[in-house]
Tab-separated table of C-alpha atoms in Angstrom:
chain	number	residue	atom	x	y	z
A	1	MET	CA	0.000	0.000	0.000
A	2	ARG	CA	1.276	3.424	-0.929
A	3	LYS	CA	2.474	5.606	1.975
A	4	ASN	CA	0.046	8.295	3.079
A	5	PRO	CA	1.597	11.628	2.067
A	6	VAL	CA	2.689	14.631	4.087
A	7	ILE	CA	1.334	17.845	2.567
A	8	THR	CA	2.631	21.358	3.207
A	9	ILE	CA	0.417	24.322	2.402
A	10	ALA	CA	2.632	27.353	1.792
A	11	GLY	CA	0.797	30.627	2.231
A	12	ALA	CA	-1.587	28.961	4.667
A	13	GLY	CA	-2.800	32.279	6.084
A	14	SER	CA	-4.765	32.903	2.905
A	15	LEU	CA	-8.543	33.042	3.244
A	16	ARG	CA	-8.740	30.390	0.532
A	17	ILE	CA	-7.134	27.778	2.780
A	18	PRO	CA	-10.097	26.919	5.045
A	19	ALA	CA	-11.958	25.631	1.976
A	20	LEU	CA	-8.825	23.729	0.891
A	21	ILE	CA	-8.920	21.977	4.262
A	22	GLY	CA	-12.538	21.141	3.474
A	23	SER	CA	-11.371	19.567	0.217
A	24	LEU	CA	-8.782	17.437	2.044
A	25	ILE	CA	-11.581	16.241	4.321
A	26	TYR	CA	-13.891	15.510	1.379
A	27	TYR	CA	-11.250	13.393	-0.385
A	28	LYS	CA	-9.769	11.707	2.685
A	29	GLU	CA	-11.039	8.237	1.732
A	30	THR	CA	-9.268	8.314	-1.647
A	31	LEU	CA	-6.300	10.401	-0.487
A	32	PRO	CA	-5.656	9.784	3.224
A	33	VAL	CA	-3.019	12.207	4.478
A	34	ALA	CA	-0.547	11.446	7.248
A	35	LYS	CA	0.294	15.034	8.138
A	36	ILE	CA	-0.832	18.519	7.144
A	37	ILE	CA	1.679	21.344	7.624
A	38	LEU	CA	0.248	24.861	7.487
A	39	PHE	CA	3.049	27.343	6.811
A	40	ASP	CA	3.051	31.105	6.445
A	41	ILE	CA	5.793	33.657	6.949
A	42	ASP	CA	3.199	36.014	8.483
A	43	GLU	CA	2.260	34.762	11.963
A	44	GLU	CA	-0.701	37.133	12.223
A	45	ARG	CA	-2.238	35.838	8.994
A	46	LEU	CA	-1.703	32.256	10.128
A	47	GLU	CA	-3.348	32.971	13.482
A	48	ARG	CA	-6.546	34.253	11.883
A	49	VAL	CA	-7.226	30.855	10.242
A	50	LYS	CA	-5.763	28.665	12.978
A	51	ALA	CA	-8.722	28.229	15.337
A	52	TYR	CA	-11.179	27.266	12.593
A	53	ILE	CA	-8.761	24.898	10.846
A	54	ASP	CA	-7.636	23.286	14.092
A	55	LEU	CA	-11.227	22.690	15.228
A	56	THR	CA	-12.240	21.435	11.788
A	57	LEU	CA	-9.410	18.936	11.503
A	58	LYS	CA	-9.967	17.630	15.034
A	59	GLU	CA	-13.656	17.141	14.216
A	60	TYR	CA	-13.410	15.689	10.713
A	61	TYR	CA	-9.812	14.501	10.225
A	62	SER	CA	-8.394	13.422	13.570
A	63	GLU	CA	-6.320	10.759	11.795
A	64	ALA	CA	-4.011	13.411	10.325
A	65	GLU	CA	-1.221	15.031	12.311
A	66	VAL	CA	-1.387	18.840	12.082
A	67	LEU	CA	1.356	21.446	12.395
A	68	PHE	CA	1.060	25.236	12.164
A	69	THR	CA	4.422	26.898	11.636
A	70	THR	CA	6.248	30.015	10.474
A	71	LYS	CA	9.556	28.137	10.201
A	72	GLU	CA	10.770	27.019	6.788
A	73	GLU	CA	12.638	23.989	8.127
A	74	GLU	CA	9.504	22.612	9.792
A	75	ALA	CA	7.479	23.320	6.647
A	76	TYR	CA	9.778	21.756	4.071
A	77	LYS	CA	12.101	19.242	5.727
A	78	ASP	CA	9.960	16.092	5.616
A	79	THR	CA	7.137	16.712	3.182
A	80	ASP	CA	5.999	15.047	-0.025
A	81	TYR	CA	3.985	17.867	-1.559
A	82	VAL	CA	4.202	21.633	-1.232
A	83	LEU	CA	0.988	23.341	-2.329
A	84	CYS	CA	2.181	26.830	-3.067
A	85	ASN	CA	-0.356	29.597	-2.555
A	86	MET	CA	1.744	32.727	-2.031
A	87	ARG	CA	0.482	36.274	-2.438
A	88	VAL	CA	3.559	38.457	-2.172
A	89	GLY	CA	2.534	41.890	-0.942
A	90	VAL	CA	-0.902	40.581	0.081
A	91	ASP	CA	-3.962	42.759	-0.564
A	92	THR	CA	-2.073	46.020	-0.091
A	93	MET	CA	-0.040	45.438	-3.243
A	94	ARG	CA	-2.950	43.830	-5.067
A	95	SER	CA	-4.760	47.122	-4.653
A	96	VAL	CA	-1.746	48.910	-6.167
A	97	ASP	CA	-1.706	46.484	-9.108
A	98	GLU	CA	-5.387	47.062	-9.838
A	99	LYS	CA	-5.678	50.813	-9.253
A	100	ILE	CA	-2.499	52.358	-10.677
A	101	PRO	CA	-3.089	51.128	-14.272
A	102	LEU	CA	-6.580	52.665	-14.239
A	103	LYS	CA	-4.973	56.097	-13.684
A	104	TYR	CA	-3.595	55.802	-17.215
A	105	GLY	CA	-6.686	54.337	-18.855
A	106	LEU	CA	-5.300	50.784	-18.680
A	107	VAL	CA	-6.796	47.527	-17.441
A	108	GLY	CA	-6.492	47.168	-13.667
A	109	GLN	CA	-6.335	43.410	-13.088
A	110	GLU	CA	-4.079	41.388	-10.827
A	111	THR	CA	-2.804	38.810	-13.353
A	112	CYS	CA	-3.235	40.529	-16.735
A	113	GLY	CA	-1.750	43.706	-18.176
A	114	PRO	CA	0.410	46.042	-16.060
A	115	GLY	CA	-1.053	44.735	-12.792
A	116	GLY	CA	-0.056	41.210	-13.750
A	117	PHE	CA	3.419	42.471	-14.651
A	118	SER	CA	3.803	44.078	-11.218
A	119	TYR	CA	2.486	41.016	-9.390
A	120	GLY	CA	4.773	38.818	-11.477
A	121	MET	CA	7.820	40.890	-10.574
A	122	ARG	CA	7.012	40.311	-6.895
A	123	SER	CA	6.256	36.607	-7.254
A	124	ILE	CA	9.328	35.601	-9.273
A	125	GLY	CA	11.887	36.186	-6.539
A	126	ALA	CA	9.762	34.687	-3.786
A	127	MET	CA	9.110	31.535	-5.795
A	128	ILE	CA	12.767	31.091	-6.728
A	129	ASP	CA	13.713	31.418	-3.055
A	130	MET	CA	11.034	28.901	-2.062
A	131	VAL	CA	12.163	26.297	-4.598
A	132	ASN	CA	15.787	26.704	-3.520
A	133	THR	CA	14.762	26.262	0.117
A	134	VAL	CA	12.655	23.168	-0.548
A	135	ARG	CA	15.462	21.618	-2.573
A	136	THR	CA	17.936	22.013	0.286
A	137	TYR	CA	15.811	19.407	2.094
A	138	SER	CA	14.613	17.180	-0.753
A	139	LYS	CA	14.972	16.832	-4.496
A	140	ASP	CA	11.915	14.572	-4.646
A	141	THR	CA	9.276	16.791	-3.027
A	142	TRP	CA	6.566	17.834	-5.481
A	143	ILE	CA	6.161	21.612	-5.702
A	144	LEU	CA	2.683	22.318	-7.023
A	145	ASN	CA	2.619	25.986	-7.895
A	146	TYR	CA	-0.651	27.910	-7.908
A	147	THR	CA	1.024	31.267	-7.234
A	148	ASN	CA	-0.129	33.992	-9.600
A	149	PRO	CA	0.449	35.198	-12.189
A	150	ALA	CA	1.038	31.550	-13.053
A	151	ALA	CA	2.186	32.249	-16.617
A	152	ILE	CA	5.045	34.540	-15.596
A	153	VAL	CA	6.008	32.407	-12.590
A	154	ALA	CA	6.100	29.281	-14.775
A	155	VAL	CA	8.448	30.935	-17.296
A	156	ALA	CA	10.742	32.100	-14.476
A	157	LEU	CA	10.895	28.716	-12.746
A	158	ASP	CA	11.566	26.924	-16.031
A	159	LYS	CA	14.388	29.337	-16.818
A	160	VAL	CA	16.023	29.072	-13.375
A	161	PHE	CA	15.311	25.365	-12.736
A	162	PRO	CA	15.181	23.809	-16.239
A	163	GLU	CA	16.011	20.282	-15.049
A	164	ASP	CA	13.652	20.170	-12.084
A	165	LYS	CA	10.911	17.742	-13.105
A	166	ARG	CA	8.997	17.997	-9.835
A	167	ILE	CA	7.777	21.542	-10.220
A	168	MET	CA	4.274	21.711	-11.641
A	169	ASN	CA	2.452	24.915	-12.551
A	170	ILE	CA	-1.323	24.753	-12.676
A	171	CYS	CA	-4.328	27.106	-12.682
A	172	ASP	CA	-7.874	26.507	-11.502
A	173	GLN	CA	-9.682	28.538	-14.182
A	174	PRO	CA	-9.815	25.788	-16.870
A	175	TYR	CA	-11.069	23.409	-14.148
A	176	SER	CA	-13.734	25.919	-13.130
A	177	MET	CA	-14.817	26.370	-16.736
A	178	ILE	CA	-15.077	22.596	-17.293
A	179	LYS	CA	-17.247	22.330	-14.187
A	180	SER	CA	-19.422	25.102	-15.603
A	181	PHE	CA	-19.591	23.330	-18.995
A	182	GLY	CA	-20.761	20.193	-17.226
A	183	LYS	CA	-23.607	22.051	-15.540
A	184	ILE	CA	-24.711	23.568	-18.869
A	185	LEU	CA	-24.600	20.218	-20.682
A	186	GLY	CA	-26.037	18.145	-17.859
A	187	GLU	CA	-22.845	16.099	-17.694
A	188	ASP	CA	-20.625	15.032	-14.807
A	189	MET	CA	-17.470	17.137	-15.168
A	190	TYR	CA	-15.356	14.052	-14.448
A	191	ASP	CA	-16.729	12.411	-17.588
A	192	LEU	CA	-15.520	15.364	-19.680
A	193	GLU	CA	-12.058	15.269	-21.223
A	194	PRO	CA	-10.908	18.567	-22.739
A	195	ARG	CA	-8.425	19.566	-25.369
A	196	TYR	CA	-7.077	23.043	-24.866
A	197	PHE	CA	-4.160	25.113	-26.149
A	198	GLY	CA	-2.526	28.430	-25.323
A	199	LEU	CA	-0.749	30.068	-22.421
A	200	ASN	CA	-2.056	30.479	-18.897
A	201	HIS	CA	-5.040	32.891	-18.894
A	202	PHE	CA	-4.609	33.045	-22.667
A	203	GLY	CA	-6.043	29.916	-24.282
A	204	TRP	CA	-8.943	28.145	-25.963
A	205	PHE	CA	-10.960	24.925	-25.546
A	206	THR	CA	-11.046	23.011	-28.840
A	207	SER	CA	-12.641	19.730	-27.785
A	208	LEU	CA	-14.792	18.405	-24.971
A	209	LYS	CA	-15.479	14.663	-25.125
A	210	ASN	CA	-17.511	12.443	-22.882
A	211	VAL	CA	-15.020	9.682	-22.073
A	212	LYS	CA	-17.784	7.163	-21.393
A	213	THR	CA	-19.745	7.636	-24.616
A	214	GLY	CA	-17.066	9.112	-26.883
A	215	GLU	CA	-19.431	11.938	-27.849
A	216	GLU	CA	-17.837	15.226	-28.875
A	217	LEU	CA	-19.759	17.878	-26.932
A	218	LEU	CA	-18.008	21.094	-27.992
A	219	PRO	CA	-20.464	21.820	-30.865
A	220	LYS	CA	-23.378	21.476	-28.456
A	221	LEU	CA	-21.618	23.729	-25.939
A	222	LYS	CA	-20.854	26.365	-28.584
A	223	ASP	CA	-24.453	26.354	-29.794
A	224	TYR	CA	-25.577	27.002	-26.241
A	225	LEU	CA	-23.057	29.802	-25.645
A	226	MET	CA	-23.985	31.528	-28.907
A	227	GLY	CA	-27.570	31.861	-27.696
A	228	HIS	CA	-27.427	31.947	-23.888
A	229	GLU	CA	-25.556	33.907	-21.254
A	230	PHE	CA	-22.543	31.985	-19.940
A	231	LYS	CA	-22.712	31.675	-16.166
A	232	PRO	CA	-20.247	29.935	-13.842
A	233	PHE	CA	-21.557	26.826	-12.113
A	234	ASN	CA	-21.627	28.741	-8.807
A	235	ALA	CA	-23.035	32.006	-10.175
A	236	GLU	CA	-25.056	32.683	-7.037
A	237	GLN	CA	-21.816	32.817	-5.009
A	238	ARG	CA	-19.849	35.000	-7.420
A	239	ASP	CA	-19.199	38.717	-7.178
A	240	PRO	CA	-20.748	40.886	-9.953
A	241	SER	CA	-17.460	41.491	-11.789
A	242	TRP	CA	-16.947	37.738	-12.188
A	243	LEU	CA	-20.401	37.319	-13.712
A	244	LYS	CA	-19.506	39.979	-16.292
A	245	THR	CA	-16.230	38.157	-16.975
A	246	TYR	CA	-18.068	34.962	-17.915
A	247	LYS	CA	-20.605	36.894	-19.979
A	248	ASN	CA	-17.769	38.335	-22.069
A	249	VAL	CA	-17.026	34.810	-23.320
A	250	ASN	CA	-20.345	35.073	-25.170
A	251	LYS	CA	-19.298	38.403	-26.639
A	252	LEU	CA	-15.893	37.168	-27.796
A	253	MET	CA	-17.459	34.142	-29.459
A	254	GLN	CA	-19.651	36.435	-31.574
A	255	PHE	CA	-16.435	37.527	-33.284
A	256	PHE	CA	-14.461	34.278	-33.158
A	257	PRO	CA	-16.806	31.285	-32.707
A	258	GLU	CA	-14.326	28.545	-33.641
A	259	TYR	CA	-13.267	27.686	-30.083
A	260	VAL	CA	-14.395	28.491	-26.532
A	261	PRO	CA	-12.005	31.091	-25.037
A	262	ASN	CA	-10.641	31.302	-21.525
A	263	THR	CA	-12.480	33.991	-19.564
A	264	TYR	CA	-9.291	36.023	-19.058
A	265	LEU	CA	-9.024	36.799	-22.763
A	266	GLN	CA	-11.563	39.575	-22.180
A	267	TYR	CA	-8.780	41.780	-20.829
A	268	TYR	CA	-6.893	41.606	-24.118
A	269	PHE	CA	-9.804	41.946	-26.538
A	270	PHE	CA	-12.094	44.353	-24.683
A	271	ALA	CA	-9.580	46.457	-22.756
A	272	GLU	CA	-11.173	49.852	-23.490
A	273	GLU	CA	-14.631	48.674	-22.476
A	274	ILE	CA	-13.328	47.109	-19.265
A	275	VAL	CA	-11.474	50.295	-18.304
A	276	LYS	CA	-14.594	52.350	-18.995
A	277	ASP	CA	-16.659	50.066	-16.745
A	278	SER	CA	-14.041	50.085	-13.954
A	279	ASP	CA	-14.136	52.237	-10.830
A	280	PRO	CA	-10.557	53.350	-10.072
A	281	ASN	CA	-11.466	53.615	-6.382
A	282	PHE	CA	-13.219	50.252	-6.078
A	283	THR	CA	-11.645	47.310	-7.864
A	284	ARG	CA	-11.923	43.551	-7.519
A	285	VAL	CA	-9.765	43.501	-4.384
A	286	ASP	CA	-12.335	45.731	-2.659
A	287	GLU	CA	-15.216	43.669	-4.018
A	288	ALA	CA	-13.624	40.502	-2.626
A	289	LYS	CA	-13.088	42.081	0.796
A	290	LEU	CA	-16.746	43.044	1.091
A	291	GLY	CA	-18.000	39.776	-0.394
A	292	ARG	CA	-16.398	36.343	-0.180
A	293	GLU	CA	-13.558	37.336	2.164
A	294	LYS	CA	-15.879	38.988	4.681
A	295	LYS	CA	-17.987	35.821	4.845
A	296	VAL	CA	-14.887	33.728	5.500
A	297	LEU	CA	-13.533	36.131	8.109
A	298	ASP	CA	-16.882	36.120	9.942
A	299	ILE	CA	-16.765	32.315	10.137
A	300	LEU	CA	-13.140	32.337	11.326
A	301	LYS	CA	-13.908	34.935	13.989
A	302	LYS	CA	-16.916	32.995	15.270
A	303	ALA	CA	-14.881	29.792	15.526
A	304	GLY	CA	-12.174	31.586	17.480
A	305	GLU	CA	-14.648	33.185	19.871
A	306	GLN	CA	-16.700	30.035	20.458
A	307	GLY	CA	-13.868	27.531	20.600
A	308	ASN	CA	-16.136	25.017	18.859
A	309	LEU	CA	-17.964	24.477	15.551
A	310	THR	CA	-21.539	24.807	16.776
A	311	ASP	CA	-23.622	26.463	14.011
A	312	ILE	CA	-20.477	26.945	11.932
A	313	PRO	CA	-20.529	25.519	8.382
A	314	LEU	CA	-17.756	23.367	6.981
A	315	MET	CA	-16.187	25.362	4.164
A	316	GLN	CA	-15.987	22.959	1.260
A	317	GLY	CA	-16.482	22.542	-2.467
A	318	GLU	CA	-14.430	25.462	-3.799
A	319	VAL	CA	-12.726	24.942	-7.148
A	320	PHE	CA	-9.296	25.996	-5.882
A	321	GLY	CA	-9.193	23.452	-3.069
A	322	ASN	CA	-10.758	20.591	-5.002
A	323	LEU	CA	-8.330	21.003	-7.885
A	324	MET	CA	-5.291	21.061	-5.621
A	325	VAL	CA	-6.323	17.869	-3.841
A	326	GLU	CA	-7.331	16.099	-7.062
A	327	VAL	CA	-3.941	16.914	-8.602
A	328	VAL	CA	-2.128	15.454	-5.583
A	329	ASP	CA	-4.409	12.403	-5.723
A	330	SER	CA	-3.721	11.819	-9.417
A	331	ILE	CA	0.041	12.068	-8.936
A	332	HIS	CA	0.268	10.163	-5.668
A	333	ASN	CA	-1.980	7.294	-6.751
A	334	ASP	CA	-0.766	7.305	-10.374
A	335	LEU	CA	-4.298	7.850	-11.702
A	336	ASN	CA	-3.272	9.581	-14.944
A	337	LYS	CA	-6.350	11.781	-14.929
A	338	VAL	CA	-6.536	14.628	-17.432
A	339	PHE	CA	-5.948	18.175	-16.210
A	340	VAL	CA	-5.005	21.376	-18.036
A	341	VAL	CA	-1.406	22.034	-16.976
A	342	ILE	CA	1.366	24.529	-17.800
A	343	GLY	CA	4.650	23.114	-19.144
A	344	ARG	CA	7.513	23.614	-21.574
A	345	ASN	CA	6.365	23.411	-25.187
A	346	GLY	CA	9.211	21.573	-26.894
A	347	ASP	CA	7.447	20.304	-30.020
A	348	LEU	CA	3.955	19.899	-28.532
A	349	ILE	CA	2.846	22.872	-30.641
A	350	PRO	CA	5.492	22.790	-33.391
A	351	ASN	CA	4.922	26.310	-34.734
A	352	LEU	CA	5.369	28.008	-31.360
A	353	PRO	CA	8.681	28.679	-29.527
A	354	GLU	CA	10.179	25.567	-27.917
A	355	ASP	CA	10.739	27.370	-24.613
A	356	ALA	CA	7.197	28.732	-24.339
A	357	MET	CA	5.362	27.561	-21.226
A	358	VAL	CA	2.172	26.398	-22.873
A	359	GLU	CA	-1.072	25.277	-21.246
A	360	LEU	CA	-2.363	21.947	-22.542
A	361	ALA	CA	-4.448	18.970	-21.513
A	362	SER	CA	-2.171	16.533	-19.700
A	363	TYR	CA	-2.247	13.149	-17.980
A	364	LEU	CA	-1.043	13.401	-14.371
A	365	GLY	CA	0.590	10.392	-12.759
A	366	LYS	CA	3.535	9.440	-10.582
A	367	GLU	CA	6.015	10.780	-13.169
A	368	GLY	CA	4.222	14.113	-13.351
A	369	ALA	CA	2.510	15.640	-16.362
A	370	LYS	CA	2.449	13.893	-19.726
A	371	MET	CA	1.290	16.753	-21.878
A	372	ILE	CA	-0.819	15.759	-24.875
A	373	PRO	CA	0.691	17.027	-28.161
A	374	TYR	CA	-1.607	19.504	-29.839
A	375	GLY	CA	-0.108	20.085	-33.285
A	376	GLU	CA	0.218	23.375	-35.119
A	377	VAL	CA	-2.085	26.248	-34.277
A	378	LYS	CA	-3.618	28.517	-36.901
A	379	PRO	CA	-2.038	31.908	-37.782
A	380	PHE	CA	-4.506	34.026	-35.782
A	381	TYR	CA	-3.832	32.127	-32.545
A	382	LYS	CA	-0.134	31.758	-33.319
A	383	GLY	CA	0.247	35.516	-33.626
A	384	LEU	CA	-1.627	36.189	-30.411
A	385	ILE	CA	0.307	33.586	-28.422
A	386	GLU	CA	3.719	34.631	-29.731
A	387	GLY	CA	3.082	38.243	-28.729
A	388	GLN	CA	1.862	37.256	-25.270
A	389	TYR	CA	4.749	34.853	-24.716
A	390	ALA	CA	7.256	37.539	-25.733
A	391	TYR	CA	5.703	39.754	-23.033
A	392	GLU	CA	6.037	36.976	-20.444
A	393	LYS	CA	9.616	36.180	-21.400
A	394	LEU	CA	10.716	39.812	-21.364
A	395	THR	CA	9.069	40.308	-17.972
A	396	VAL	CA	11.090	37.436	-16.512
A	397	GLU	CA	14.306	38.628	-18.143
A	398	SER	CA	13.730	42.183	-16.893
A	399	TYR	CA	13.489	40.856	-13.328
A	400	LEU	CA	16.466	38.489	-13.506
A	401	GLU	CA	18.684	40.979	-15.339
A	402	LYS	CA	17.326	44.128	-13.648
A	403	ASP	CA	16.763	45.513	-17.131
A	404	TYR	CA	14.436	48.521	-17.373
A	405	THR	CA	14.380	48.467	-21.163
A	406	LYS	CA	13.110	44.896	-21.249
A	407	ALA	CA	10.402	45.800	-18.739
A	408	LEU	CA	9.281	48.656	-20.974
A	409	GLN	CA	9.364	46.385	-24.021
A	410	ALA	CA	7.311	43.772	-22.182
A	411	LEU	CA	4.569	46.221	-21.254
A	412	THR	CA	4.488	47.769	-24.731
A	413	LEU	CA	4.011	44.303	-26.229
A	414	ASN	CA	1.079	43.529	-23.960
A	415	ARG	CA	-2.188	43.712	-25.933
A	416	SER	CA	-3.889	45.544	-23.085
A	417	ILE	CA	-1.394	48.444	-23.382
A	418	VAL	CA	0.371	48.717	-26.807
A	419	ASP	CA	1.158	52.435	-26.352
A	420	PRO	CA	4.809	52.909	-25.233
A	421	VAL	CA	4.012	56.278	-23.641
A	422	LYS	CA	1.418	54.703	-21.358
A	423	ALA	CA	3.696	51.720	-20.831
A	424	LYS	CA	6.436	53.982	-19.441
A	425	LEU	CA	4.054	55.983	-17.272
A	426	VAL	CA	2.545	52.926	-15.646
A	427	LEU	CA	5.915	51.159	-15.308
A	428	ASP	CA	7.479	54.115	-13.491
A	429	ASP	CA	4.466	54.519	-11.212
A	430	LEU	CA	4.378	50.817	-10.330
A	431	MET	CA	8.116	50.913	-9.623
A	432	ASP	CA	7.626	53.781	-7.177
A	433	HIS	CA	5.171	51.661	-5.208
A	434	SER	CA	7.164	48.415	-5.410
A	435	ALA	CA	10.604	49.306	-4.085
A	436	ASP	CA	10.302	46.784	-1.247
A	437	TYR	CA	9.813	43.951	-3.761
A	438	TRP	CA	11.584	44.731	-7.049
A	439	THR	CA	13.761	47.516	-8.380
A	440	LEU	CA	14.946	48.648	-11.778
A	441	GLU	CA	16.982	51.701	-12.698
A	442	LYS	CA	14.684	54.172	-14.397
A	443	LYS	CA	15.654	55.604	-17.756
A	444	GLU	CA	14.574	59.011	-18.935
A	445	LEU	CA	13.682	59.421	-22.607
């Protein structure tokens, strides 16, 4: 019988982690865990989730040993999987990423456009340090990276650790979309096997088969989306801006109906409209604080005050947590289930750069991801992807080389910006607010 794994959750003070614990509880029969290590460098953030998580695990998962820690050695020394959920700069810097671009008429979003660039510049160094630390204790530990912006982080980790085969970069948005497709089609999402190509937050679904019947369901899905508003499976729980994000898939398909696009493509195709609809004083970070995060904080506070779980719901069923646990399950138990994963292209898409970190359907087993070759992509998609990948690559190089010119080139290439004047304005402003995390030497024109 395979050994029950030890799992470390890095960034465990996040308000997403209580629901991840709920996912570990939900899957404990198929993936029994020997020990759960909850690690965060910020003791205050860790304390706010501790009472609820501790009570929950004692009630529902007493079989698992539990450790809360702010010490790297305790977090990484004897663990099989590190689930990486960092947010460098926390909500303070997220607010900077979302609001500063709007000053210049640019998209204010945490993973796309100039906000994504800024977040990426913070995440790169922290992730490199984390991988180096984990590897001082074990070369075999799986590092499952969900740290955003995943596209930029994946390029950086591949460049710095090209031979490390136990780093996996993955995003929950394709998973969330597949779950939503299943609800629309009346299908169990686990019977649906996708084909997908692109980069993280920049890709398209091209096939959706029922693995039991062999039926290709993408035409049926496209017919539905061309005539009905696209809603996420959990629409009643989503903030208003997220509902608009899904609705923009319908709009994009009116122009390009061949494939079903990732929701994040809205920021590159409808940038002017999104800026016009944005409030520079109230962005998604503020919406989250007043919505989902407030609900979680209220539950955490009640658990801490009561010291028990009476009348307190078990947080469970969130996409983020379920995906993380299912990925560990598929690797640990060699299930070879299909997930959409980020990895080095090589010749998987022959007419794209070999070093591009592409996002493709992949089988996950004990050897990691076996990405399914896609073949050549058509000129329209090739052009879009090459431009976006050049932006990602230049962003990483600007950080590693401390090269201001490459940073400016990266932002000018980004479809949500294009204008070099605006690119310089927003770059310089973001730099002024980010000195504690990344620095470049400004150049005057």
